[in-house]
Coordinates of C-alpha atoms in Angstrom, one line a residue:
X753 CA 73.8 83.2 99.1
X754 CA 75.8 86.1 100.7
X755 CA 74.6 87.0 104.2
X756 CA 74.8 90.7 105.0
X757 CA 75.8 91.4 108.6
X758 CA 76.5 94.6 110.5
X759 CA 80.1 93.7 110.5
X760 CA 80.3 93.2 106.7
X761 CA 78.4 96.5 106.2
X762 CA 81.0 98.4 108.3
X763 CA 83.9 96.7 106.5
X764 CA 82.5 97.5 103.1
X765 CA 81.7 101.1 104.1
X766 CA 85.1 101.7 105.7
X767 CA 86.8 100.2 102.6
X768 CA 84.9 102.5 100.2
X769 CA 85.6 105.5 102.5
X770 CA 89.3 104.7 102.5
X771 CA 89.4 104.5 98.7
X772 CA 87.5 107.9 98.5
X773 CA 90.0 109.5 100.8
X774 CA 92.9 108.0 98.9
X775 CA 91.5 109.3 95.6
X776 CA 91.4 112.8 97.1
X777 CA 95.2 112.6 97.8
X778 CA 94.8 112.3 101.6
X779 CA 97.9 111.2 103.4
X780 CA 98.1 107.7 104.8
X781 CA 98.4 109.0 108.3
X782 CA 95.2 111.1 107.9
X783 CA 93.3 108.1 106.5
X784 CA 94.4 105.9 109.3
X785 CA 93.4 108.4 111.9
X786 CA 89.9 108.8 110.4
X787 CA 89.3 105.1 110.0
X788 CA 90.5 104.5 113.5
X789 CA 87.8 106.7 114.9
X790 CA 85.1 105.0 112.7
X791 CA 86.2 101.6 114.0
X792 CA 86.1 102.9 117.6
X793 CA 82.5 104.0 117.1
X794 CA 81.7 100.6 115.4
X795 CA 83.1 98.7 118.5
X796 CA 81.0 100.9 120.8
X797 CA 77.8 99.8 119.0
X798 CA 78.3 96.3 117.6
X799 CA 74.6 95.8 117.1
X800 CA 74.2 98.8 114.9
X801 CA 75.2 99.2 111.2
X802 CA 76.6 102.3 109.5
X803 CA 73.0 102.6 108.0
X804 CA 71.2 102.5 111.3
X805 CA 73.4 104.2 113.9
X806 CA 71.8 107.5 115.0
X807 CA 72.7 110.9 116.4
X808 CA 71.9 109.8 120.0
X809 CA 74.5 106.9 119.9
X810 CA 77.1 109.1 118.3
X811 CA 76.7 112.0 120.8
X812 CA 76.8 109.5 123.7
X813 CA 80.0 108.1 122.3
X814 CA 81.5 111.6 122.0
X815 CA 80.4 112.5 125.6
X816 CA 83.2 110.2 126.9
X817 CA 84.3 111.9 130.1
X818 CA 87.8 110.7 129.7
X819 CA 88.3 112.5 126.4
X820 CA 89.8 116.0 126.2
X821 CA 88.0 118.5 124.0
X822 CA 90.7 118.2 121.3
X823 CA 90.2 114.4 121.3
X824 CA 86.5 114.9 120.8
X825 CA 87.0 117.4 118.1
X826 CA 89.3 115.0 116.3
X827 CA 86.8 112.1 116.7
X828 CA 83.9 114.2 115.5
X829 CA 85.8 115.5 112.4
X830 CA 86.6 111.9 111.4
X831 CA 83.2 110.4 111.7
X832 CA 81.5 113.5 110.2
X833 CA 83.6 113.0 107.1
X834 CA 82.6 109.3 107.1
X835 CA 78.9 109.9 107.4
X836 CA 79.0 112.7 104.9
X837 CA 80.5 110.3 102.4
X838 CA 77.8 107.7 103.1
X839 CA 75.1 110.4 102.6
X840 CA 76.7 111.7 99.4
X841 CA 76.9 108.2 97.9
X842 CA 73.3 107.3 98.8
X843 CA 74.2 104.7 101.5
X844 CA 72.4 106.8 104.1
X845 CA 69.4 109.1 103.6
X846 CA 70.6 111.5 106.3
X847 CA 73.9 112.3 107.9
X848 CA 73.5 111.7 111.7
X849 CA 76.4 114.0 112.6
X850 CA 74.6 117.0 111.0
X851 CA 72.6 117.5 114.3
X852 CA 75.7 117.6 116.5
X853 CA 77.1 120.8 117.8
X854 CA 80.8 121.6 117.0
X855 CA 83.2 120.8 119.8
X856 CA 84.6 123.9 121.5
X857 CA 88.3 123.5 122.2
X858 CA 90.1 126.0 124.6
X859 CA 92.8 128.0 123.0
X860 CA 95.9 125.9 122.9
X861 CA 99.0 127.1 124.7
X862 CA 102.4 126.6 123.2
X863 CA 104.4 123.8 124.8
X864 CA 108.0 124.2 124.0
X865 CA 110.3 122.1 126.1
X866 CA 112.9 123.9 128.2
X867 CA 116.4 124.3 126.7
X868 CA 117.8 122.2 129.5
X869 CA 115.5 119.3 128.5
X870 CA 116.7 119.5 124.9
X871 CA 120.3 119.4 126.0
X872 CA 119.7 116.4 128.2
X873 CA 117.8 114.7 125.4
X874 CA 120.7 115.1 123.1
X875 CA 123.2 113.8 125.7
X876 CA 121.0 110.8 126.6
X877 CA 120.7 109.7 123.0
X878 CA 122.8 106.6 122.8
X879 CA 123.4 106.5 119.0
X880 CA 124.1 109.0 116.3
X881 CA 120.7 108.0 114.7
X882 CA 118.9 109.0 117.9
X883 CA 120.7 112.3 118.2
X884 CA 119.8 113.0 114.6
X885 CA 116.1 112.4 115.3
X886 CA 116.1 114.9 118.2
X887 CA 117.9 117.5 116.1
X888 CA 115.5 117.2 113.2
X889 CA 112.6 118.1 115.5
X890 CA 114.5 120.9 117.2
X891 CA 116.5 122.5 114.4
X892 CA 114.1 121.8 111.4
X893 CA 110.8 121.7 113.2
X894 CA 109.9 118.4 111.5
X895 CA 106.9 116.3 112.5
X896 CA 107.5 112.7 113.6
X897 CA 106.1 111.4 110.2
X898 CA 108.4 113.7 108.4
X899 CA 111.5 112.6 110.4
X900 CA 110.6 108.9 109.7
X901 CA 110.3 109.5 106.0
X902 CA 113.3 111.7 105.5
X903 CA 115.2 110.7 102.4
X904 CA 118.6 111.8 101.0
X905 CA 116.7 113.2 98.0
X906 CA 115.2 115.7 100.4
X907 CA 118.6 117.3 101.0
X908 CA 120.4 119.5 98.5
X909 CA 122.4 122.7 98.5
X910 CA 121.9 123.2 102.3
X911 CA 118.1 123.1 102.1
X912 CA 115.6 120.4 103.1
X913 CA 112.5 119.9 100.9
X914 CA 109.7 118.4 103.0
X915 CA 106.3 117.2 101.9
X916 CA 104.0 117.7 104.9
X917 CA 100.3 117.6 105.7
X918 CA 98.0 117.9 102.8
X919 CA 101.1 117.2 100.6
X920 CA 102.2 120.7 101.0
X921 CA 105.8 121.2 100.1
X922 CA 108.0 123.5 102.1
X923 CA 111.7 124.4 102.0
X924 CA 113.8 124.7 105.2
X925 CA 117.4 126.0 105.4
X926 CA 119.7 123.5 107.0
X927 CA 121.0 124.5 110.4
X928 CA 124.8 124.0 110.7
X929 CA 124.2 121.4 113.5
X930 CA 122.2 119.2 111.1
X931 CA 124.6 119.3 108.1
X932 CA 127.1 116.7 109.3
X933 CA 124.3 114.3 110.1
X934 CA 122.6 114.8 106.7
X935 CA 125.9 114.2 104.9
X936 CA 126.4 110.8 106.6
X937 CA 124.4 109.1 103.8
X938 CA 124.3 109.7 100.0
X939 CA 121.3 107.6 99.1
X940 CA 118.2 106.1 100.7
X941 CA 116.2 106.8 103.8
X942 CA 118.0 108.2 106.8
X943 CA 116.1 105.9 109.1
X944 CA 115.7 102.7 107.0
X945 CA 113.3 100.0 108.0
X946 CA 114.5 96.6 108.9
X947 CA 113.6 95.1 105.6
X948 CA 112.4 97.9 103.3
X949 CA 111.1 101.5 103.4
X950 CA 111.7 103.6 106.5
X951 CA 111.1 103.2 110.2
X952 CA 107.6 103.7 111.5
X953 CA 106.8 107.2 112.8
X954 CA 105.6 105.7 116.1
X955 CA 109.1 104.2 116.6
X956 CA 110.7 107.6 116.0
X957 CA 108.3 109.2 118.5
X958 CA 109.0 106.6 121.2
X959 CA 112.8 106.9 120.8
X960 CA 112.6 110.7 121.0
X961 CA 110.3 110.7 124.0
X962 CA 112.5 108.2 125.9
X963 CA 115.6 110.4 125.3
X964 CA 113.8 113.5 126.4
X965 CA 113.0 111.8 129.7
X966 CA 109.5 110.6 129.0
X967 CA 107.9 113.9 129.7
X968 CA 108.3 115.7 126.3
X969 CA 107.5 114.6 122.7
X970 CA 108.4 115.4 119.1
X971 CA 105.7 118.0 119.2
X972 CA 107.4 119.8 122.1
X973 CA 110.5 119.9 119.9
X974 CA 108.5 121.5 117.1
X975 CA 107.1 124.1 119.5
X976 CA 110.6 124.8 120.7
X977 CA 111.6 125.4 117.1
X978 CA 108.7 127.7 116.5
X979 CA 109.3 129.7 119.7
X980 CA 113.0 130.0 119.2
X981 CA 112.9 131.0 115.6
X982 CA 110.2 133.6 116.3
X983 CA 112.2 135.0 119.2
X984 CA 115.1 135.5 116.7
X985 CA 113.3 136.8 113.6
X986 CA 110.0 138.3 115.1
X987 CA 108.3 137.4 111.8
X988 CA 105.4 135.0 112.3
X989 CA 105.0 134.5 108.5
X990 CA 108.5 133.2 108.3
X991 CA 107.7 130.7 111.1
X992 CA 104.5 129.7 109.4
X993 CA 106.4 128.9 106.2
X994 CA 109.0 126.9 108.1
X995 CA 106.4 124.9 110.0
X996 CA 104.2 124.3 106.9
X997 CA 101.0 125.6 108.5
X998 CA 98.1 126.5 106.2
X999 CA 96.6 128.9 108.8
X1000 CA 98.7 131.4 110.7
X1001 CA 96.4 131.0 113.7
X1002 CA 97.8 127.5 114.1
X1003 CA 101.3 129.0 114.1
X1004 CA 100.4 131.4 116.8
X1005 CA 99.5 128.5 119.1
X1006 CA 103.0 127.1 118.7
X1007 CA 104.9 130.1 119.8
X1008 CA 105.5 130.3 123.5
X1009 CA 106.2 133.6 125.4
X1010 CA 108.7 133.5 128.3
X1011 CA 108.6 135.6 131.4
X1012 CA 111.5 137.8 130.2
X1013 CA 109.6 138.7 127.0
X1014 CA 106.5 139.7 129.1
X1015 CA 108.6 141.7 131.4
X1016 CA 110.4 143.6 128.6
X1017 CA 107.0 144.4 127.0
X1018 CA 105.7 146.0 130.2
X1019 CA 108.9 147.8 130.9
X1020 CA 108.9 149.2 127.4
X1021 CA 105.8 151.3 128.2
X1022 CA 106.2 155.0 127.7
X1023 CA 107.5 156.7 130.9
X1024 CA 105.1 159.2 132.4
X1025 CA 105.6 161.6 135.3
X1026 CA 103.8 159.3 137.8
X1027 CA 104.1 160.6 141.3
X1028 CA 105.4 158.4 144.1
X1029 CA 102.8 157.4 146.7
X1030 CA 103.0 159.6 149.8
X1031 CA 102.8 158.0 153.3
X1032 CA 99.6 158.7 155.2
X1033 CA 99.7 161.8 157.3
X1034 CA 99.7 161.0 161.0

């Protein structure tokens, strides 16, 4: 006779949830992120099952003082999807996350790395492969997962065809600095794995961060790409297409504004006959 335990209920629920997400065409990285948060909640309350855990436990878990608002938002999004699935499939009568307030996240500020940091990152890269990783982030705006999975079939006629989040396909013109690196191979992954497939995106991220001095990441390269391309073209829709964002508001948060641009904007105000201040009469 099979004994049902809290652990087995969690495992069965998470397995079914994973299949549900996979059937909807969710990317593997998205599925892993969501199941990771569900497992984190499960570890927090080992004596509860996915059927019995309540809103109070979940809100206590989310109230972790060490978590930034964006982390809480990510965690809540993942478990809300999980419990919505359990409710829709009849595994739970009520969704415990329906009583929780949405997490307010302060407006994100663009985080492009300085030009000098990018130059140093390229110089510190010890291999051609590592230089290529950095250049793909800076000159094509690729995410770490997109860099890891880059295949020779993605490059043709001086264009890159990239399948990004939500399986959205975008086309990126190849910058001249990237062309010689892209033409080093004629078939297969540009960053092949040890035995098969391609290198893990975490490996890519660690190599890039190390070469950038440990302070900046692949995402800072992507912000640099967004900021620099917008400074040249002044067309946010173009930048949105290059980055593969579904919402232009997201693109806005990637574009940094430097002091020179702010100064030019103020100095461009219409000149008016403003009198100079007069010294106080003695």
